[in-house]
JSON list of N, CA and C and ligand atoms in Angstrom, two decimals:
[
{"chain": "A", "resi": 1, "resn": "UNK", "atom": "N", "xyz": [0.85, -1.20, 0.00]},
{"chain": "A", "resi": 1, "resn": "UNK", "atom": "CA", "xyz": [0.00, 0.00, 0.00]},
{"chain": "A", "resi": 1, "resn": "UNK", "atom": "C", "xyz": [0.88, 1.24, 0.00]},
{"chain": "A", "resi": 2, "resn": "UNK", "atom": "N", "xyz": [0.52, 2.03, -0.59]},
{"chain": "A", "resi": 2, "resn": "UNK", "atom": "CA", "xyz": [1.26, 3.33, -0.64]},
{"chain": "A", "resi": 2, "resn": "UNK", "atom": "C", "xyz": [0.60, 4.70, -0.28]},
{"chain": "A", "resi": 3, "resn": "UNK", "atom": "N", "xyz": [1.38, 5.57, -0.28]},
{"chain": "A", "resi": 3, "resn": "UNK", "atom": "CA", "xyz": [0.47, 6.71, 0.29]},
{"chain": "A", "resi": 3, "resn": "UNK", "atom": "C", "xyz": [0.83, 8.35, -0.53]},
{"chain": "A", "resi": 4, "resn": "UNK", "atom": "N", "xyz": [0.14, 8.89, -0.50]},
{"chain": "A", "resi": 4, "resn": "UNK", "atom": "CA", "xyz": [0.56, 10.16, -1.34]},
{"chain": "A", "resi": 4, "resn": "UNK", "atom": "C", "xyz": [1.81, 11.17, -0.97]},
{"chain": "A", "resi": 5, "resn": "UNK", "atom": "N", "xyz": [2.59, 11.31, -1.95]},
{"chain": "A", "resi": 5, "resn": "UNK", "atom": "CA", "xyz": [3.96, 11.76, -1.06]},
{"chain": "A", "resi": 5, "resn": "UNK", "atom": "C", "xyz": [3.57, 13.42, -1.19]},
{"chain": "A", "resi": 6, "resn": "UNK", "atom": "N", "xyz": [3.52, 14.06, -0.49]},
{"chain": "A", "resi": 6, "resn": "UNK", "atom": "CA", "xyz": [3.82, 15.36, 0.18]},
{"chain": "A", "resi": 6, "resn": "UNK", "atom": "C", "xyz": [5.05, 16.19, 0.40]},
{"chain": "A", "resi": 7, "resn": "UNK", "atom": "N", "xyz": [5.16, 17.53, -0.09]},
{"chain": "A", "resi": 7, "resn": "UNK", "atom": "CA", "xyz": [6.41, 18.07, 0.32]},
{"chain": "A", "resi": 7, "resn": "UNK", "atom": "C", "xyz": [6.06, 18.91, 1.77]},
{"chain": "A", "resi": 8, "resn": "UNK", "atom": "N", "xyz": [6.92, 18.63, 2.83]},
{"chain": "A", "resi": 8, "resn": "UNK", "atom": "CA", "xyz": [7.06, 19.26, 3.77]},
{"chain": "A", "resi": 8, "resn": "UNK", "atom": "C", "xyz": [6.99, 20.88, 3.65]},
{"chain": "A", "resi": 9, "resn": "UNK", "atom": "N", "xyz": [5.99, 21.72, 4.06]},
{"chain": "A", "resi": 9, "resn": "UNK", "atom": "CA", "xyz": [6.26, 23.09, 4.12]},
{"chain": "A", "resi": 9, "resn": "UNK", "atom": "C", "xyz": [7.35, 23.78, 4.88]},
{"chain": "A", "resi": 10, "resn": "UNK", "atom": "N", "xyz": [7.84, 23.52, 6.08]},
{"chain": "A", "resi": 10, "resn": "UNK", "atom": "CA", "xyz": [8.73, 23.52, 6.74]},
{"chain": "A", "resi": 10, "resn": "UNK", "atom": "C", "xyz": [10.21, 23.23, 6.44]},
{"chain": "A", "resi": 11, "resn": "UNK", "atom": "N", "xyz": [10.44, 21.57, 6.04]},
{"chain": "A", "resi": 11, "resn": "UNK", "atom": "CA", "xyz": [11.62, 21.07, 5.65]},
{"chain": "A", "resi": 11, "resn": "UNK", "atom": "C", "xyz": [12.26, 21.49, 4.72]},
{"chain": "A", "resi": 12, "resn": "UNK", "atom": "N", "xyz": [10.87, 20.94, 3.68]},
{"chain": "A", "resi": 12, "resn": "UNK", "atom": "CA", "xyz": [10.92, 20.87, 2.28]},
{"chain": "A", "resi": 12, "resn": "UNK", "atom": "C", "xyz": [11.54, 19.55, 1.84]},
{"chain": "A", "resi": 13, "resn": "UNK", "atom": "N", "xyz": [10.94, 18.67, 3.12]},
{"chain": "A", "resi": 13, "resn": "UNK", "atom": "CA", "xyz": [11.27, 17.21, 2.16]},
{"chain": "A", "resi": 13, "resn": "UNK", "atom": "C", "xyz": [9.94, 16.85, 2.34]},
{"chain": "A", "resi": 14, "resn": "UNK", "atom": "N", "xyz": [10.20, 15.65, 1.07]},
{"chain": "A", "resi": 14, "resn": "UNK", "atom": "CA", "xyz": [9.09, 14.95, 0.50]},
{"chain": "A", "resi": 14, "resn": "UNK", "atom": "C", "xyz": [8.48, 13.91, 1.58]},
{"chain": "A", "resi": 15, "resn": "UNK", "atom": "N", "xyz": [7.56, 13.65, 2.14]},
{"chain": "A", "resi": 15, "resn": "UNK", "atom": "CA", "xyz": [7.39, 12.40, 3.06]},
{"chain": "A", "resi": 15, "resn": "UNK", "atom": "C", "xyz": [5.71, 11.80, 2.51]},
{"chain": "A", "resi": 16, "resn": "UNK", "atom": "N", "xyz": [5.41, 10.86, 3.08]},
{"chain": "A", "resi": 16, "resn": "UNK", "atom": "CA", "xyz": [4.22, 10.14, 3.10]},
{"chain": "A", "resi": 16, "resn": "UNK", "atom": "C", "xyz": [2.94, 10.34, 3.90]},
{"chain": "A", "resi": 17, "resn": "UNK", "atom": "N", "xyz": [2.21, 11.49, 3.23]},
{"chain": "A", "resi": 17, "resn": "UNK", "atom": "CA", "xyz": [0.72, 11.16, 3.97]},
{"chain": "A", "resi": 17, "resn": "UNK", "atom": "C", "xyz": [0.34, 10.27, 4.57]},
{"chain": "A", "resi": 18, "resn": "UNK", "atom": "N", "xyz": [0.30, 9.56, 5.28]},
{"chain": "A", "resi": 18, "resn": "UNK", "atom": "CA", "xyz": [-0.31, 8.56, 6.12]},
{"chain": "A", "resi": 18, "resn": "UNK", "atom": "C", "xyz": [-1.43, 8.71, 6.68]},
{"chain": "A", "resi": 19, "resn": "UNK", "atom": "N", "xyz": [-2.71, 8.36, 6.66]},
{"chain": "A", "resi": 19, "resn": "UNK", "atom": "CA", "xyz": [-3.90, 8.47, 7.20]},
{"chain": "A", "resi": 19, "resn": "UNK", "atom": "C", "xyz": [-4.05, 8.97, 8.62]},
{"chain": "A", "resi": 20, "resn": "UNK", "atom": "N", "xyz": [-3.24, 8.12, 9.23]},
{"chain": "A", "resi": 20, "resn": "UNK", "atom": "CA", "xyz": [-3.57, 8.50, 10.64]},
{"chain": "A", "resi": 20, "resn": "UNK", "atom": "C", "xyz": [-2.04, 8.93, 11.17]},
{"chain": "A", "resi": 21, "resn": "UNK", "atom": "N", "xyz": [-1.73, 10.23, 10.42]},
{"chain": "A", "resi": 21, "resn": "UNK", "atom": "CA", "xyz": [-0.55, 10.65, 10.77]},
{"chain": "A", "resi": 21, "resn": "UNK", "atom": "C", "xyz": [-0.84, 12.12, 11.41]},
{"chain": "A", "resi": 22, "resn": "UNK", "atom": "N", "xyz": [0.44, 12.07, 12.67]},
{"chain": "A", "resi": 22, "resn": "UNK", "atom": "CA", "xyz": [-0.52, 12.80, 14.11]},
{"chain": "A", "resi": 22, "resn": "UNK", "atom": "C", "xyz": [0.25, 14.15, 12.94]},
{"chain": "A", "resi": 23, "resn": "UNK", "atom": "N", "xyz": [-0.51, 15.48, 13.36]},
{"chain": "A", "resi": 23, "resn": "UNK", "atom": "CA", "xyz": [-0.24, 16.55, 13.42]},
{"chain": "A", "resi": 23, "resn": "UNK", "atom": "C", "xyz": [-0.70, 17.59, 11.87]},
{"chain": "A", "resi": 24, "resn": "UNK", "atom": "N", "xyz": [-0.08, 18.26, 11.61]},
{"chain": "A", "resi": 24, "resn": "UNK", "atom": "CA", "xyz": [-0.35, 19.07, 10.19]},
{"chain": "A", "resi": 24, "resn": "UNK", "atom": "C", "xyz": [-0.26, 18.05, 9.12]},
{"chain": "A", "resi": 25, "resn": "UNK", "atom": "N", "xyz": [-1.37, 17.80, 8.02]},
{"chain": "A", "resi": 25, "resn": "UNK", "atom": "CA", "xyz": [-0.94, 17.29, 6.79]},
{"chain": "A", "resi": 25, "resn": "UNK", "atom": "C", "xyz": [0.37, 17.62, 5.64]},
{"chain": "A", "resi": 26, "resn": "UNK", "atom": "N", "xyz": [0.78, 18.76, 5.59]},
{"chain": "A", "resi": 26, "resn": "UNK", "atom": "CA", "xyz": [1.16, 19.42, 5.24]},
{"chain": "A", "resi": 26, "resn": "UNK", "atom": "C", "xyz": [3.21, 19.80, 5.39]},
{"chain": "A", "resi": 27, "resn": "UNK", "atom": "N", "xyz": [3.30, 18.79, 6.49]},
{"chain": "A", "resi": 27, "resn": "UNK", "atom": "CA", "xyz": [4.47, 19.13, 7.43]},
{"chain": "A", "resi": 27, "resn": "UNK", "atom": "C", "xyz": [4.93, 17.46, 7.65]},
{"chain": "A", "resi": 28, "resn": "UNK", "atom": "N", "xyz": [6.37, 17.40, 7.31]},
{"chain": "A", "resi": 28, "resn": "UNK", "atom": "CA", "xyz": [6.79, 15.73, 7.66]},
{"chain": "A", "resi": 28, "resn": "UNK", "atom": "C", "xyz": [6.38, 15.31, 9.26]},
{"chain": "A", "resi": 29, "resn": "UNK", "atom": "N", "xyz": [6.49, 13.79, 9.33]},
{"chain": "A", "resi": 29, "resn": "UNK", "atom": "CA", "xyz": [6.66, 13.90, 10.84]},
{"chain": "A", "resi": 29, "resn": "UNK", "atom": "C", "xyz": [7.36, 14.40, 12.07]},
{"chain": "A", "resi": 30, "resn": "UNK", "atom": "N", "xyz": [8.54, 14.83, 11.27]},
{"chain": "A", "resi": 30, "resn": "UNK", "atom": "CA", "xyz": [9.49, 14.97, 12.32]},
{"chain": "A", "resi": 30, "resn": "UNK", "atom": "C", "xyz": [9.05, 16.48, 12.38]},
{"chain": "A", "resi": 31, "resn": "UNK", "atom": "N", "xyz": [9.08, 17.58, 11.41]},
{"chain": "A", "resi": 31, "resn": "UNK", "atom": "CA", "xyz": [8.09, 18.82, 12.11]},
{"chain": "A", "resi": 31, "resn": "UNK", "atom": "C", "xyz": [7.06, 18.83, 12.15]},
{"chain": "A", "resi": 32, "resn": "UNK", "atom": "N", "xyz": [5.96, 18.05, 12.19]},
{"chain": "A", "resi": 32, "resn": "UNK", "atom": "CA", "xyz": [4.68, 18.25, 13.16]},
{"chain": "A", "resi": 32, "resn": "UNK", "atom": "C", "xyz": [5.29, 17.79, 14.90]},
{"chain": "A", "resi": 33, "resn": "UNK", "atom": "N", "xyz": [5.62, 16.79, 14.76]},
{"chain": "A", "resi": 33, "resn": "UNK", "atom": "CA", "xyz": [6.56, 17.14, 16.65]},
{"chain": "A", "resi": 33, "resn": "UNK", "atom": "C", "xyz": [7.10, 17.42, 17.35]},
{"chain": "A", "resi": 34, "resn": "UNK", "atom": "N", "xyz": [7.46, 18.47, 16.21]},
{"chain": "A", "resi": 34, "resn": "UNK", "atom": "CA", "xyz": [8.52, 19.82, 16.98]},
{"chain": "A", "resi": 34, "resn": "UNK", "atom": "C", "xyz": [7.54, 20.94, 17.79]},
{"chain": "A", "resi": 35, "resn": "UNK", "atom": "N", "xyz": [6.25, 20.76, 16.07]},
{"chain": "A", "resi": 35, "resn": "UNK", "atom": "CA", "xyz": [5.67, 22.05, 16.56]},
{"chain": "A", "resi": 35, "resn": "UNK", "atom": "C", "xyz": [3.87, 21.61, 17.29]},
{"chain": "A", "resi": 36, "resn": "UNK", "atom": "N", "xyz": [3.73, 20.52, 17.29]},
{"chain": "A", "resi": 36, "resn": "UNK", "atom": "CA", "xyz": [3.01, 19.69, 18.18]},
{"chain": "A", "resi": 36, "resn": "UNK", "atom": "C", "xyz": [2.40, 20.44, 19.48]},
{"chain": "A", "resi": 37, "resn": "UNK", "atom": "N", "xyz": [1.23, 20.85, 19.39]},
{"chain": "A", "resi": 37, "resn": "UNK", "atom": "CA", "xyz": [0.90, 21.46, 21.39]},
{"chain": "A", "resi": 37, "resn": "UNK", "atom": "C", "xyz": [1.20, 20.24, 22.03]},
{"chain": "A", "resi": 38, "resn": "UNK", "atom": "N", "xyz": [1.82, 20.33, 22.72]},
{"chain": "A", "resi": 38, "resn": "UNK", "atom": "CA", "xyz": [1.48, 18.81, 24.15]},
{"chain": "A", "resi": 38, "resn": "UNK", "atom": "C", "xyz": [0.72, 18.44, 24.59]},
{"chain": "A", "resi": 39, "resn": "UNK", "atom": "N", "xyz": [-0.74, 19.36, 24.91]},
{"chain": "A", "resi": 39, "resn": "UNK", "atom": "CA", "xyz": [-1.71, 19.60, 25.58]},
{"chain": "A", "resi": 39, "resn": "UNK", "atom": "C", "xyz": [-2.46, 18.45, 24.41]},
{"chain": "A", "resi": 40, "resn": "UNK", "atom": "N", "xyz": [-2.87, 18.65, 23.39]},
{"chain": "A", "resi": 40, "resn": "UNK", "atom": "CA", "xyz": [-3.46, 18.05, 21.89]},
{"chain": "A", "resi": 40, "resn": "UNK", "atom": "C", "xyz": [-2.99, 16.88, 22.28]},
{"chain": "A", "resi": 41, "resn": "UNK", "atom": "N", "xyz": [-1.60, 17.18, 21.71]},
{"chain": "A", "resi": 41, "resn": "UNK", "atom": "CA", "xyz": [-0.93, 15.00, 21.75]},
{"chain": "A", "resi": 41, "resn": "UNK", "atom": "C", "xyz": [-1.00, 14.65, 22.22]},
{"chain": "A", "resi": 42, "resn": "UNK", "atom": "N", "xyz": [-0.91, 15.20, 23.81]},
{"chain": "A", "resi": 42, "resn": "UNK", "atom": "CA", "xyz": [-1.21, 14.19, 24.84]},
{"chain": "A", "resi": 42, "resn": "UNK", "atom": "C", "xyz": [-3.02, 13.65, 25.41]},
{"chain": "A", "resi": 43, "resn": "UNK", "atom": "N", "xyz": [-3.45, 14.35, 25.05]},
{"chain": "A", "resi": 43, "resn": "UNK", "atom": "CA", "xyz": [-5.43, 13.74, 24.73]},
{"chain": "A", "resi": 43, "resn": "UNK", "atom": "C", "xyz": [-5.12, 12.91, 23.98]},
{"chain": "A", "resi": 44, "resn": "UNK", "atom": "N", "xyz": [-4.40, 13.24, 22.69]},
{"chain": "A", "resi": 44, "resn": "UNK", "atom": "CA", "xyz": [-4.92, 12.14, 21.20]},
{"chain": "A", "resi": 44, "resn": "UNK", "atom": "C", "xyz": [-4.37, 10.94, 21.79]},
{"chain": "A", "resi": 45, "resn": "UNK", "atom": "N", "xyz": [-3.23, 11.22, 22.21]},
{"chain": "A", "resi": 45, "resn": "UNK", "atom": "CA", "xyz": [-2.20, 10.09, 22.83]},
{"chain": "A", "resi": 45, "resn": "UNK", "atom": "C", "xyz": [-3.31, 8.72, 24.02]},
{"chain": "A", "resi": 46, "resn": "UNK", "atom": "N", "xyz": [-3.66, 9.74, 25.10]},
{"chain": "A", "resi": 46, "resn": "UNK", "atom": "CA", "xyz": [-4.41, 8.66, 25.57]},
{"chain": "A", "resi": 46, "resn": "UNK", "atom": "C", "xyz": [-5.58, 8.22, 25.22]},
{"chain": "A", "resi": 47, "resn": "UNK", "atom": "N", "xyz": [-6.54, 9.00, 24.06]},
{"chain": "A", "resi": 47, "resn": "UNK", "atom": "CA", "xyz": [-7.43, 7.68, 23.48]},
{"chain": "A", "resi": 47, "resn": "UNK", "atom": "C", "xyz": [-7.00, 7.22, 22.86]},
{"chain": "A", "resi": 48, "resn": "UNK", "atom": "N", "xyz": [-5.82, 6.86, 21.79]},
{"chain": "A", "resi": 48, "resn": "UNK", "atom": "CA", "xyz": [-6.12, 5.87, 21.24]},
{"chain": "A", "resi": 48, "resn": "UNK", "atom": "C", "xyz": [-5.20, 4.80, 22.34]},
{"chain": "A", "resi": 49, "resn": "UNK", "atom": "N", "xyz": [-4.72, 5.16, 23.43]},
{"chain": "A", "resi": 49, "resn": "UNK", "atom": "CA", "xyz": [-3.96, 4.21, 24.02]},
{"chain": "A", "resi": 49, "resn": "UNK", "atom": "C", "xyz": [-4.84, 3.43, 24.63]},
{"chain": "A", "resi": 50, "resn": "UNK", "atom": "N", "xyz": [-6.07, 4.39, 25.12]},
{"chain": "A", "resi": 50, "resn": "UNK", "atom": "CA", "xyz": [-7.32, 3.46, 26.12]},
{"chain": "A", "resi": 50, "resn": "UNK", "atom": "C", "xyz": [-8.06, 2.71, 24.84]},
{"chain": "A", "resi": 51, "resn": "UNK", "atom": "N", "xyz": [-7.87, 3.26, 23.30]},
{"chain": "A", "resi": 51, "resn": "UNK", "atom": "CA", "xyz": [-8.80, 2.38, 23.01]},
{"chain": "A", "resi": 51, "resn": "UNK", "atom": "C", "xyz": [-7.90, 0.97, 22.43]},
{"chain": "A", "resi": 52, "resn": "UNK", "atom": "N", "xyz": [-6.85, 1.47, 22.23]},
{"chain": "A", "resi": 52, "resn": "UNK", "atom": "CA", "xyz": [-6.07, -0.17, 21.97]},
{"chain": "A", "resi": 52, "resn": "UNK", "atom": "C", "xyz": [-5.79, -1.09, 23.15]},
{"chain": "A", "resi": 53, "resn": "UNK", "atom": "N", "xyz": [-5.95, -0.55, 24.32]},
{"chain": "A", "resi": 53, "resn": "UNK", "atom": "CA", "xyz": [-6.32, -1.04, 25.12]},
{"chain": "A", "resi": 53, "resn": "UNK", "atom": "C", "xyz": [-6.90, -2.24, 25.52]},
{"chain": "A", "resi": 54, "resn": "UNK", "atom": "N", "xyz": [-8.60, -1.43, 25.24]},
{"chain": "A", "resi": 54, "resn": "UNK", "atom": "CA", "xyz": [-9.36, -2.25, 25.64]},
{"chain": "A", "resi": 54, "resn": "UNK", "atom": "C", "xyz": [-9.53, -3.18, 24.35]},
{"chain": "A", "resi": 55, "resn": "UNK", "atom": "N", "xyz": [-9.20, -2.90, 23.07]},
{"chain": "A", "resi": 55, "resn": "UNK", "atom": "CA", "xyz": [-8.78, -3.85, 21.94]},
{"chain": "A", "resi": 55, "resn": "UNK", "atom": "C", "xyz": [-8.14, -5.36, 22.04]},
{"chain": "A", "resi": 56, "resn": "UNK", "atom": "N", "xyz": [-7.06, -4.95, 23.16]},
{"chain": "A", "resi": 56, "resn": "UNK", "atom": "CA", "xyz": [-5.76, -5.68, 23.63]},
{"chain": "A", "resi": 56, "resn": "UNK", "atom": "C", "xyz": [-6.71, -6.37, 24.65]},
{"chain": "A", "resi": 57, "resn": "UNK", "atom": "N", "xyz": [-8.06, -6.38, 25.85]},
{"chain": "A", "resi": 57, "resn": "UNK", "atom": "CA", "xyz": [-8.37, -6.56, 26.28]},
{"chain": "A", "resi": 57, "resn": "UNK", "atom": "C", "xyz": [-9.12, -7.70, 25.91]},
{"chain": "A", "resi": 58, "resn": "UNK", "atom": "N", "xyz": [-10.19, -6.95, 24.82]},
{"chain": "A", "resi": 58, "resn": "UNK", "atom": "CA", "xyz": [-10.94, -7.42, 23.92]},
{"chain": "A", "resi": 58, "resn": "UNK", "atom": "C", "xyz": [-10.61, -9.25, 23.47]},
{"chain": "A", "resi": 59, "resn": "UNK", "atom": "N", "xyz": [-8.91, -8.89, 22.89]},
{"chain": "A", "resi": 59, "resn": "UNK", "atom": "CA", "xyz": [-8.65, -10.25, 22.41]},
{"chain": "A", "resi": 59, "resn": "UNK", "atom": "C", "xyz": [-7.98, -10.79, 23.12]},
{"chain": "A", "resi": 60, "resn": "UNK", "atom": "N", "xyz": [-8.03, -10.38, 24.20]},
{"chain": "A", "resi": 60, "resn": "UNK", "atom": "CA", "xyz": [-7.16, -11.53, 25.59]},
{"chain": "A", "resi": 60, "resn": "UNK", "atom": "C", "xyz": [-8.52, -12.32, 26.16]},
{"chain": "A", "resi": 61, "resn": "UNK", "atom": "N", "xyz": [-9.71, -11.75, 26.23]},
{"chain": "A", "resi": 61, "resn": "UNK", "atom": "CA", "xyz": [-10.92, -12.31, 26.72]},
{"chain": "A", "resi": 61, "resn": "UNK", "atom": "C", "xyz": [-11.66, -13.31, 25.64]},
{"chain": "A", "resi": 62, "resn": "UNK", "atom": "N", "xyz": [-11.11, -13.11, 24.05]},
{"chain": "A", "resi": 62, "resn": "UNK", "atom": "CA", "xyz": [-11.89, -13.78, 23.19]},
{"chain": "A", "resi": 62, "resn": "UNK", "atom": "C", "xyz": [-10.77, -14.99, 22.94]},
{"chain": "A", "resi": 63, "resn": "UNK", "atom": "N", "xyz": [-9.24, -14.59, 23.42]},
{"chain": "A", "resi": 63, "resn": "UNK", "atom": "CA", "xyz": [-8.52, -15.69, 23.45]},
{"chain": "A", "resi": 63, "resn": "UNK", "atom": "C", "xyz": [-8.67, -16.76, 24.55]},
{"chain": "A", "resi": 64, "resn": "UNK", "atom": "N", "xyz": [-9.13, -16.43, 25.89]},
{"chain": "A", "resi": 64, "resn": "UNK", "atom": "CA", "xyz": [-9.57, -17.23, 27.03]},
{"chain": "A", "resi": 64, "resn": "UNK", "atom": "C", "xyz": [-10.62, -17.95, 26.55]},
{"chain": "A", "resi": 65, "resn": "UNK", "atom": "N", "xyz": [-11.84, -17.30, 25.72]},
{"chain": "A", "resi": 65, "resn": "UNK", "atom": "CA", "xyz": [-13.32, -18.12, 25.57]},
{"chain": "A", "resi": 65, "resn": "UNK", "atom": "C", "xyz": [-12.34, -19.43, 24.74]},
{"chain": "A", "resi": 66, "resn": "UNK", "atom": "N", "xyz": [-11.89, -19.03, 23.72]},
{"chain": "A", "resi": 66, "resn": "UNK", "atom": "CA", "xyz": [-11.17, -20.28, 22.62]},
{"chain": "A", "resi": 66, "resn": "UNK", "atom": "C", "xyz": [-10.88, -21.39, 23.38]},
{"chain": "A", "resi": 67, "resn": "UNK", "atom": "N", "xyz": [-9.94, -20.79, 24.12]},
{"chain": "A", "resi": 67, "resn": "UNK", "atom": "CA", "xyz": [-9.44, -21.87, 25.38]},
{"chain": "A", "resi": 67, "resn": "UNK", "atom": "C", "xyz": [-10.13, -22.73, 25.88]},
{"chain": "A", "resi": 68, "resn": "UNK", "atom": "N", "xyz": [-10.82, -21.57, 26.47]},
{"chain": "A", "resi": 68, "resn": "UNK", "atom": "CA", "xyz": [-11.84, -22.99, 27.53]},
{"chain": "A", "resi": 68, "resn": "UNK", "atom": "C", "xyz": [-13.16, -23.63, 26.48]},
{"chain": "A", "resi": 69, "resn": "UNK", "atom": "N", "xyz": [-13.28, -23.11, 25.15]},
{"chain": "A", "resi": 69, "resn": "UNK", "atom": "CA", "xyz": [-14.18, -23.80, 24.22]},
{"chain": "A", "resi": 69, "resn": "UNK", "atom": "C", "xyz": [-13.59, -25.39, 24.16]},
{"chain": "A", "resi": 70, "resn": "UNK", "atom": "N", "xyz": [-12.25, -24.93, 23.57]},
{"chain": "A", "resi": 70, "resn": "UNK", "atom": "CA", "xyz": [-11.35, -25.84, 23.55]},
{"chain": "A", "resi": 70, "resn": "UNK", "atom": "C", "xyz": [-11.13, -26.99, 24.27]},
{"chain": "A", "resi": 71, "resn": "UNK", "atom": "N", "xyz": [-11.00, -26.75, 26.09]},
{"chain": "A", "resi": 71, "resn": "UNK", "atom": "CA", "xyz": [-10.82, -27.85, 26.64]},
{"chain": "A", "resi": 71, "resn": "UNK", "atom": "C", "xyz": [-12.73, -28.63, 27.00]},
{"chain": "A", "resi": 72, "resn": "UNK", "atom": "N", "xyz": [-13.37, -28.01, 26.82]},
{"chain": "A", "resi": 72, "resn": "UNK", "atom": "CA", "xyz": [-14.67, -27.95, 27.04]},
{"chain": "A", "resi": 72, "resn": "UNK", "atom": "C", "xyz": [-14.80, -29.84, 25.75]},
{"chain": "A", "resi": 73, "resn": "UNK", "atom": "N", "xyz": [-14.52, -29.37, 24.85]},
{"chain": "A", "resi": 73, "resn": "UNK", "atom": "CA", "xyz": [-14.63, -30.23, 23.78]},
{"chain": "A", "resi": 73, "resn": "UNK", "atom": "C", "xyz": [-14.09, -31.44, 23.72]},
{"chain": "B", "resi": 1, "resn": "LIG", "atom": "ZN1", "xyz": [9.64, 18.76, 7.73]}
]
């Protein structure tokens, strides 16, 4: 899969749009986290951490059901 390459306004290097790439579209990664609020990243930061989380949760509980389907059988 590929992604649309972009010139950095800042740098002026070329980098990869990435969908879920944190900060300005417009700006590589390495300057959107220069110029990054903390206050922002660090919200964005903990949902998606709570929601991979409970993701990570998700398939630790659907890996237990397997299990005990498993010895059940
Ligand atoms: Zn840059």
């Amino acid at each position: 899969m590929s992604f649309p390459i972009k010139v950095c306004v800042v740098c002026g290097e070329e980098f990869e749009l990435k969908p879920n790439k944190p900060g300005f579209a417009n700006r590589c990664p390495e300057c959107s986290a220069d110029e990054g609020s903390d206050l922002a990243t660090k919200s964005r930061m903990d949902a998606d951490e709570r929601r991979s989380q409970s993701e990570a949760n998700e398939a630790r509980r659907e890996a237990m059901r397997n299990l005990l389907y498993r010895k059940d059988s």
